[in-house]
Amino acid sequence: RLDQLHRWKDFHLETLMATLENVNRRYDELSAEKANISQEIDSLVLSEARIIGATTTGAAKYKELISIKSASVVMCEEAGEVTEQNVISALTERMENSKETKHLILIGDHLQLRPKVESYSLTKVSGNGYDLDVSLFERLIQSGFKSAMLNVQHRMRPCIADLIRRQTYPTLEDDPRVSKYPAVKGVASNMLFLDHSVYEDGAGNYEITTKSNSYEASLCVEIVRYLLLQGYRHSQVTILTPYVGQILTISREMKRRMKDVSAYVSDLDQETLLRQEDVNDPDMSTVVQAGDENSIRCASIDNFQGEESDIVVTSLVRSN
């Protein structure tokens, strides 16, 4: 009886395995057919498009599809923050059904943030020679490749522009309209530096990778309260800080001190917070989503680059 039972089990198992293999094979066939139909539809849409917009990741992922369009000109924005391999992977070569890229236009600023590389050992400052965070844009300019630079700025007051003129852009000029901005209400100067000697949280602990300063967080919240009392809208004021740990500290302090005002933190900064292993209890309940008219934008300097605000309060955090 036991032998007969084993034979029945083996028979049914073999039958089920054969059925499963057939179903799996059919699934693969239908999936491939669906992918081909989708690609044909996408190809039809692209064939009628004059301009194709994509992230560098998307351009690499769908390179075969995009190459059918045979776009001879590729333009890359924020090229100073894009790794060289991402740019190269977006270019096409001459093949049976496509032509090669003939013109590459790189637009960016190699004097600002470099591309993000997860491993410090692969960065230029590590001195290991890999230099994966050096963009193609920066490498070409440093090699003497011909480039053009915009020398007129249309955003900052002259007193703020002077800071970067001294350090980074000596030939930078101011558009006349930036000298006509109204003075910030309630303060003696349009640009202020506040010095203090209160240590950062956990001063001396060099194992944590993000930093916070509770004293500065409370100071920022009170400055924001003061500016709102001068009549500024919430959307006109932004708090910036180099550390995502300080973003969370400021948002908690704002919730504690200002019941009717919340901190708005972007999705990108929230994702960074959740990935940060040494942030204690990354509770997102203290932050709100975009669109709340009673929220103050609180952002990391890295992720705020390219955006602007009428008034910026900056918490530099470090004090030890």
mmCIF file with all atom_site columns, C-alpha atoms in Angstrom, residues 152-290:
data_model
loop_
_atom_site.group_PDB
_atom_site.id
_atom_site.type_symbol
_atom_site.label_atom_id
_atom_site.label_alt_id
_atom_site.label_comp_id
_atom_site.label_asym_id
_atom_site.label_entity_id
_atom_site.label_seq_id
_atom_site.pdbx_PDB_ins_code
_atom_site.Cartn_x
_atom_site.Cartn_y
_atom_site.Cartn_z
_atom_site.occupancy
_atom_site.B_iso_or_equiv
_atom_site.pdbx_formal_charge
_atom_site.auth_seq_id
_atom_site.auth_comp_id
_atom_site.auth_asym_id
_atom_site.auth_atom_id
_atom_site.pdbx_PDB_model_num
ATOM 1   C CA . VAL A 1 152 ? 24.664 87.462 -15.045 1.00 0.00 ? 152 VAL A CA 1
ATOM 2   C CA . GLN A 1 153 ? 22.572 86.316 -12.080 1.00 0.00 ? 153 GLN A CA 1
ATOM 3   C CA . HIS A 1 154 ? 18.895 87.257 -11.661 1.00 0.00 ? 154 HIS A CA 1
ATOM 4   C CA . ARG A 1 155 ? 18.075 85.908 -8.173  1.00 0.00 ? 155 ARG A CA 1
ATOM 5   C CA . MET A 1 156 ? 20.274 87.102 -5.304  1.00 0.00 ? 156 MET A CA 1
ATOM 6   C CA . ARG A 1 157 ? 20.683 90.464 -3.700  1.00 0.00 ? 157 ARG A CA 1
ATOM 7   C CA . PRO A 1 158 ? 24.142 91.903 -4.461  1.00 0.00 ? 158 PRO A CA 1
ATOM 8   C CA . CYS A 1 159 ? 25.194 91.463 -0.808  1.00 0.00 ? 159 CYS A CA 1
ATOM 9   C CA . ILE A 1 160 ? 24.536 87.717 -1.076  1.00 0.00 ? 160 ILE A CA 1
ATOM 10  C CA . ALA A 1 161 ? 26.089 87.430 -4.535  1.00 0.00 ? 161 ALA A CA 1
ATOM 11  C CA . ASP A 1 162 ? 29.243 89.056 -3.123  1.00 0.00 ? 162 ASP A CA 1
ATOM 12  C CA . LEU A 1 163 ? 29.817 85.957 -0.986  1.00 0.00 ? 163 LEU A CA 1
ATOM 13  C CA . ILE A 1 164 ? 30.154 83.646 -3.977  1.00 0.00 ? 164 ILE A CA 1
ATOM 14  C CA . ARG A 1 165 ? 31.932 86.259 -6.077  1.00 0.00 ? 165 ARG A CA 1
ATOM 15  C CA . ARG A 1 166 ? 34.785 86.174 -3.582  1.00 0.00 ? 166 ARG A CA 1
ATOM 16  C CA . GLN A 1 167 ? 35.033 82.403 -3.496  1.00 0.00 ? 167 GLN A CA 1
ATOM 17  C CA . THR A 1 168 ? 33.662 80.805 -6.667  1.00 0.00 ? 168 THR A CA 1
ATOM 18  C CA . TYR A 1 169 ? 32.473 83.165 -9.409  1.00 0.00 ? 169 TYR A CA 1
ATOM 19  C CA . PRO A 1 170 ? 34.733 86.261 -9.543  1.00 0.00 ? 170 PRO A CA 1
ATOM 20  C CA . THR A 1 171 ? 33.242 87.472 -12.869 1.00 0.00 ? 171 THR A CA 1
ATOM 21  C CA . LEU A 1 172 ? 29.600 87.128 -11.792 1.00 0.00 ? 172 LEU A CA 1
ATOM 22  C CA . GLU A 1 173 ? 27.469 90.197 -12.537 1.00 0.00 ? 173 GLU A CA 1
ATOM 23  C CA . ASP A 1 174 ? 24.131 91.270 -11.050 1.00 0.00 ? 174 ASP A CA 1
ATOM 24  C CA . ASP A 1 175 ? 21.053 92.014 -13.108 1.00 0.00 ? 175 ASP A CA 1
ATOM 25  C CA . PRO A 1 176 ? 19.856 95.557 -12.244 1.00 0.00 ? 176 PRO A CA 1
ATOM 26  C CA . ARG A 1 177 ? 16.510 94.336 -10.869 1.00 0.00 ? 177 ARG A CA 1
ATOM 27  C CA . VAL A 1 178 ? 18.106 92.403 -7.959  1.00 0.00 ? 178 VAL A CA 1
ATOM 28  C CA . SER A 1 179 ? 19.173 95.759 -6.475  1.00 0.00 ? 179 SER A CA 1
ATOM 29  C CA . LYS A 1 180 ? 15.518 96.850 -6.343  1.00 0.00 ? 180 LYS A CA 1
ATOM 30  C CA . TYR A 1 181 ? 14.241 94.133 -3.999  1.00 0.00 ? 181 TYR A CA 1
ATOM 31  C CA . PRO A 1 182 ? 12.404 95.603 -0.974  1.00 0.00 ? 182 PRO A CA 1
ATOM 32  C CA . ALA A 1 183 ? 14.271 95.347 2.331   1.00 0.00 ? 183 ALA A CA 1
ATOM 33  C CA . VAL A 1 184 ? 13.373 92.428 4.599   1.00 0.00 ? 184 VAL A CA 1
ATOM 34  C CA . LYS A 1 185 ? 10.858 93.686 7.149   1.00 0.00 ? 185 LYS A CA 1
ATOM 35  C CA . GLY A 1 186 ? 11.715 93.724 10.844  1.00 0.00 ? 186 GLY A CA 1
ATOM 36  C CA . VAL A 1 187 ? 15.492 93.236 10.594  1.00 0.00 ? 187 VAL A CA 1
ATOM 37  C CA . ALA A 1 188 ? 18.443 95.627 10.519  1.00 0.00 ? 188 ALA A CA 1
ATOM 38  C CA . SER A 1 189 ? 20.130 94.018 7.506   1.00 0.00 ? 189 SER A CA 1
ATOM 39  C CA . ASN A 1 190 ? 19.083 91.898 4.539   1.00 0.00 ? 190 ASN A CA 1
ATOM 40  C CA . MET A 1 191 ? 21.805 89.371 5.366   1.00 0.00 ? 191 MET A CA 1
ATOM 41  C CA . LEU A 1 192 ? 22.540 88.381 8.959   1.00 0.00 ? 192 LEU A CA 1
ATOM 42  C CA . PHE A 1 193 ? 24.893 85.894 10.627  1.00 0.00 ? 193 PHE A CA 1
ATOM 43  C CA . LEU A 1 194 ? 24.062 84.778 14.176  1.00 0.00 ? 194 LEU A CA 1
ATOM 44  C CA . ASP A 1 195 ? 26.928 83.242 16.160  1.00 0.00 ? 195 ASP A CA 1
ATOM 45  C CA . HIS A 1 196 ? 26.478 80.998 19.204  1.00 0.00 ? 196 HIS A CA 1
ATOM 46  C CA . SER A 1 197 ? 28.537 78.560 21.260  1.00 0.00 ? 197 SER A CA 1
ATOM 47  C CA . VAL A 1 198 ? 25.930 75.886 22.058  1.00 0.00 ? 198 VAL A CA 1
ATOM 48  C CA . TYR A 1 199 ? 27.224 72.420 21.190  1.00 0.00 ? 199 TYR A CA 1
ATOM 49  C CA . GLU A 1 200 ? 25.499 70.229 18.629  1.00 0.00 ? 200 GLU A CA 1
ATOM 50  C CA . ASP A 1 201 ? 23.600 67.176 19.844  1.00 0.00 ? 201 ASP A CA 1
ATOM 51  C CA . GLY A 1 202 ? 26.005 64.334 20.585  1.00 0.00 ? 202 GLY A CA 1
ATOM 52  C CA . ALA A 1 203 ? 29.081 66.539 20.148  1.00 0.00 ? 203 ALA A CA 1
ATOM 53  C CA . GLY A 1 204 ? 32.199 64.384 20.043  1.00 0.00 ? 204 GLY A CA 1
ATOM 54  C CA . ASN A 1 205 ? 30.389 61.286 18.782  1.00 0.00 ? 205 ASN A CA 1
ATOM 55  C CA . TYR A 1 206 ? 31.979 60.783 15.367  1.00 0.00 ? 206 TYR A CA 1
ATOM 56  C CA . GLU A 1 207 ? 30.206 57.494 14.616  1.00 0.00 ? 207 GLU A CA 1
ATOM 57  C CA . ILE A 1 208 ? 26.889 59.077 13.630  1.00 0.00 ? 208 ILE A CA 1
ATOM 58  C CA . THR A 1 209 ? 26.692 60.252 10.027  1.00 0.00 ? 209 THR A CA 1
ATOM 59  C CA . THR A 1 210 ? 24.018 62.924 10.400  1.00 0.00 ? 210 THR A CA 1
ATOM 60  C CA . LYS A 1 211 ? 24.034 65.801 12.859  1.00 0.00 ? 211 LYS A CA 1
ATOM 61  C CA . SER A 1 212 ? 21.489 67.926 14.709  1.00 0.00 ? 212 SER A CA 1
ATOM 62  C CA . ASN A 1 213 ? 21.511 70.937 17.002  1.00 0.00 ? 213 ASN A CA 1
ATOM 63  C CA . SER A 1 214 ? 18.411 71.404 19.153  1.00 0.00 ? 214 SER A CA 1
ATOM 64  C CA . TYR A 1 215 ? 19.365 74.945 20.122  1.00 0.00 ? 215 TYR A CA 1
ATOM 65  C CA . GLU A 1 216 ? 19.619 76.032 16.491  1.00 0.00 ? 216 GLU A CA 1
ATOM 66  C CA . ALA A 1 217 ? 16.350 74.256 15.711  1.00 0.00 ? 217 ALA A CA 1
ATOM 67  C CA . SER A 1 218 ? 14.505 76.290 18.355  1.00 0.00 ? 218 SER A CA 1
ATOM 68  C CA . LEU A 1 219 ? 16.267 79.451 17.128  1.00 0.00 ? 219 LEU A CA 1
ATOM 69  C CA . CYS A 1 220 ? 15.120 78.790 13.547  1.00 0.00 ? 220 CYS A CA 1
ATOM 70  C CA . VAL A 1 221 ? 11.530 78.235 14.646  1.00 0.00 ? 221 VAL A CA 1
ATOM 71  C CA . GLU A 1 222 ? 11.466 81.517 16.589  1.00 0.00 ? 222 GLU A CA 1
ATOM 72  C CA . ILE A 1 223 ? 12.987 83.400 13.630  1.00 0.00 ? 223 ILE A CA 1
ATOM 73  C CA . VAL A 1 224 ? 10.274 81.947 11.383  1.00 0.00 ? 224 VAL A CA 1
ATOM 74  C CA . ARG A 1 225 ? 7.607  82.977 13.910  1.00 0.00 ? 225 ARG A CA 1
ATOM 75  C CA . TYR A 1 226 ? 9.008  86.521 13.916  1.00 0.00 ? 226 TYR A CA 1
ATOM 76  C CA . LEU A 1 227 ? 9.033  86.720 10.104  1.00 0.00 ? 227 LEU A CA 1
ATOM 77  C CA . LEU A 1 228 ? 5.425  85.512 9.887   1.00 0.00 ? 228 LEU A CA 1
ATOM 78  C CA . LEU A 1 229 ? 4.440  88.215 12.369  1.00 0.00 ? 229 LEU A CA 1
ATOM 79  C CA . GLN A 1 230 ? 5.959  90.780 9.981   1.00 0.00 ? 230 GLN A CA 1
ATOM 80  C CA . GLY A 1 231 ? 3.320  89.761 7.439   1.00 0.00 ? 231 GLY A CA 1
ATOM 81  C CA . TYR A 1 232 ? 5.247  87.306 5.265   1.00 0.00 ? 232 TYR A CA 1
ATOM 82  C CA . ARG A 1 233 ? 3.378  84.316 3.864   1.00 0.00 ? 233 ARG A CA 1
ATOM 83  C CA . HIS A 1 234 ? 4.435  80.816 4.836   1.00 0.00 ? 234 HIS A CA 1
ATOM 84  C CA . SER A 1 235 ? 5.396  80.113 1.218   1.00 0.00 ? 235 SER A CA 1
ATOM 85  C CA . GLN A 1 236 ? 7.919  82.986 1.278   1.00 0.00 ? 236 GLN A CA 1
ATOM 86  C CA . VAL A 1 237 ? 10.120 81.490 4.024   1.00 0.00 ? 237 VAL A CA 1
ATOM 87  C CA . THR A 1 238 ? 12.334 78.388 3.814   1.00 0.00 ? 238 THR A CA 1
ATOM 88  C CA . ILE A 1 239 ? 14.618 76.722 6.347   1.00 0.00 ? 239 ILE A CA 1
ATOM 89  C CA . LEU A 1 240 ? 17.744 75.043 4.948   1.00 0.00 ? 240 LEU A CA 1
ATOM 90  C CA . THR A 1 241 ? 20.270 72.804 6.682   1.00 0.00 ? 241 THR A CA 1
ATOM 91  C CA . PRO A 1 242 ? 23.105 70.514 5.528   1.00 0.00 ? 242 PRO A CA 1
ATOM 92  C CA . TYR A 1 243 ? 21.901 67.549 7.626   1.00 0.00 ? 243 TYR A CA 1
ATOM 93  C CA . VAL A 1 244 ? 18.664 65.568 7.333   1.00 0.00 ? 244 VAL A CA 1
ATOM 94  C CA . GLY A 1 245 ? 18.865 64.873 11.073  1.00 0.00 ? 245 GLY A CA 1
ATOM 95  C CA . GLN A 1 246 ? 18.415 68.593 11.672  1.00 0.00 ? 246 GLN A CA 1
ATOM 96  C CA . ILE A 1 247 ? 15.350 68.631 9.403   1.00 0.00 ? 247 ILE A CA 1
ATOM 97  C CA . LEU A 1 248 ? 13.630 66.198 11.737  1.00 0.00 ? 248 LEU A CA 1
ATOM 98  C CA . THR A 1 249 ? 14.751 68.157 14.815  1.00 0.00 ? 249 THR A CA 1
ATOM 99  C CA . ILE A 1 250 ? 13.388 71.406 13.347  1.00 0.00 ? 250 ILE A CA 1
ATOM 100 C CA . SER A 1 251 ? 10.074 69.812 12.332  1.00 0.00 ? 251 SER A CA 1
ATOM 101 C CA . ARG A 1 252 ? 9.591  68.423 15.854  1.00 0.00 ? 252 ARG A CA 1
ATOM 102 C CA . GLU A 1 253 ? 10.487 71.781 17.389  1.00 0.00 ? 253 GLU A CA 1
ATOM 103 C CA . MET A 1 254 ? 8.080  73.569 15.077  1.00 0.00 ? 254 MET A CA 1
ATOM 104 C CA . LYS A 1 255 ? 5.250  71.208 16.016  1.00 0.00 ? 255 LYS A CA 1
ATOM 105 C CA . ARG A 1 256 ? 6.005  71.769 19.721  1.00 0.00 ? 256 ARG A CA 1
ATOM 106 C CA . ARG A 1 257 ? 6.341  75.563 19.618  1.00 0.00 ? 257 ARG A CA 1
ATOM 107 C CA . MET A 1 258 ? 3.931  76.574 16.808  1.00 0.00 ? 258 MET A CA 1
ATOM 108 C CA . LYS A 1 259 ? 0.631  74.712 16.955  1.00 0.00 ? 259 LYS A CA 1
ATOM 109 C CA . ASP A 1 260 ? -0.738 76.298 13.776  1.00 0.00 ? 260 ASP A CA 1
ATOM 110 C CA . VAL A 1 261 ? 2.403  75.872 11.637  1.00 0.00 ? 261 VAL A CA 1
ATOM 111 C CA . SER A 1 262 ? 3.951  72.649 10.328  1.00 0.00 ? 262 SER A CA 1
ATOM 112 C CA . ALA A 1 263 ? 7.153  71.788 8.497   1.00 0.00 ? 263 ALA A CA 1
ATOM 113 C CA . TYR A 1 264 ? 6.843  70.687 4.888   1.00 0.00 ? 264 TYR A CA 1
ATOM 114 C CA . VAL A 1 265 ? 9.580  68.186 3.943   1.00 0.00 ? 265 VAL A CA 1
ATOM 115 C CA . SER A 1 266 ? 9.928  66.976 0.349   1.00 0.00 ? 266 SER A CA 1
ATOM 116 C CA . ASP A 1 267 ? 9.545  63.313 -0.581  1.00 0.00 ? 267 ASP A CA 1
ATOM 117 C CA . LEU A 1 268 ? 13.245 63.169 -1.440  1.00 0.00 ? 268 LEU A CA 1
ATOM 118 C CA . ASP A 1 269 ? 14.286 64.380 2.010   1.00 0.00 ? 269 ASP A CA 1
ATOM 119 C CA . GLN A 1 270 ? 11.787 62.036 3.671   1.00 0.00 ? 270 GLN A CA 1
ATOM 120 C CA . GLU A 1 271 ? 13.271 59.085 1.780   1.00 0.00 ? 271 GLU A CA 1
ATOM 121 C CA . THR A 1 272 ? 16.756 60.118 2.894   1.00 0.00 ? 272 THR A CA 1
ATOM 122 C CA . LEU A 1 273 ? 15.557 60.337 6.488   1.00 0.00 ? 273 LEU A CA 1
ATOM 123 C CA . LEU A 1 274 ? 14.058 56.867 6.414   1.00 0.00 ? 274 LEU A CA 1
ATOM 124 C CA . ARG A 1 275 ? 17.317 55.439 5.030   1.00 0.00 ? 275 ARG A CA 1
ATOM 125 C CA . GLN A 1 276 ? 19.429 57.138 7.705   1.00 0.00 ? 276 GLN A CA 1
ATOM 126 C CA . GLU A 1 277 ? 20.306 54.421 10.209  1.00 0.00 ? 277 GLU A CA 1
ATOM 127 C CA . ASP A 1 278 ? 21.429 56.712 13.029  1.00 0.00 ? 278 ASP A CA 1
ATOM 128 C CA . VAL A 1 279 ? 18.372 58.995 13.056  1.00 0.00 ? 279 VAL A CA 1
ATOM 129 C CA . ASN A 1 280 ? 16.474 58.227 16.226  1.00 0.00 ? 280 ASN A CA 1
ATOM 130 C CA . ASP A 1 281 ? 12.821 57.404 15.551  1.00 0.00 ? 281 ASP A CA 1
ATOM 131 C CA . PRO A 1 282 ? 12.371 58.974 12.072  1.00 0.00 ? 282 PRO A CA 1
ATOM 132 C CA . ASP A 1 283 ? 8.688  59.749 12.798  1.00 0.00 ? 283 ASP A CA 1
ATOM 133 C CA . MET A 1 284 ? 7.181  61.442 9.751   1.00 0.00 ? 284 MET A CA 1
ATOM 134 C CA . SER A 1 285 ? 4.077  62.568 11.658  1.00 0.00 ? 285 SER A CA 1
ATOM 135 C CA . THR A 1 286 ? 5.761  65.909 12.387  1.00 0.00 ? 286 THR A CA 1
ATOM 136 C CA . VAL A 1 287 ? 5.951  66.820 8.689   1.00 0.00 ? 287 VAL A CA 1
ATOM 137 C CA . VAL A 1 288 ? 3.258  67.565 6.116   1.00 0.00 ? 288 VAL A CA 1
ATOM 138 C CA . GLN A 1 289 ? 2.920  67.155 2.366   1.00 0.00 ? 289 GLN A CA 1
ATOM 139 C CA . ALA A 1 290 ? 3.140  69.970 -0.160  1.00 0.00 ? 290 ALA A CA 1
#
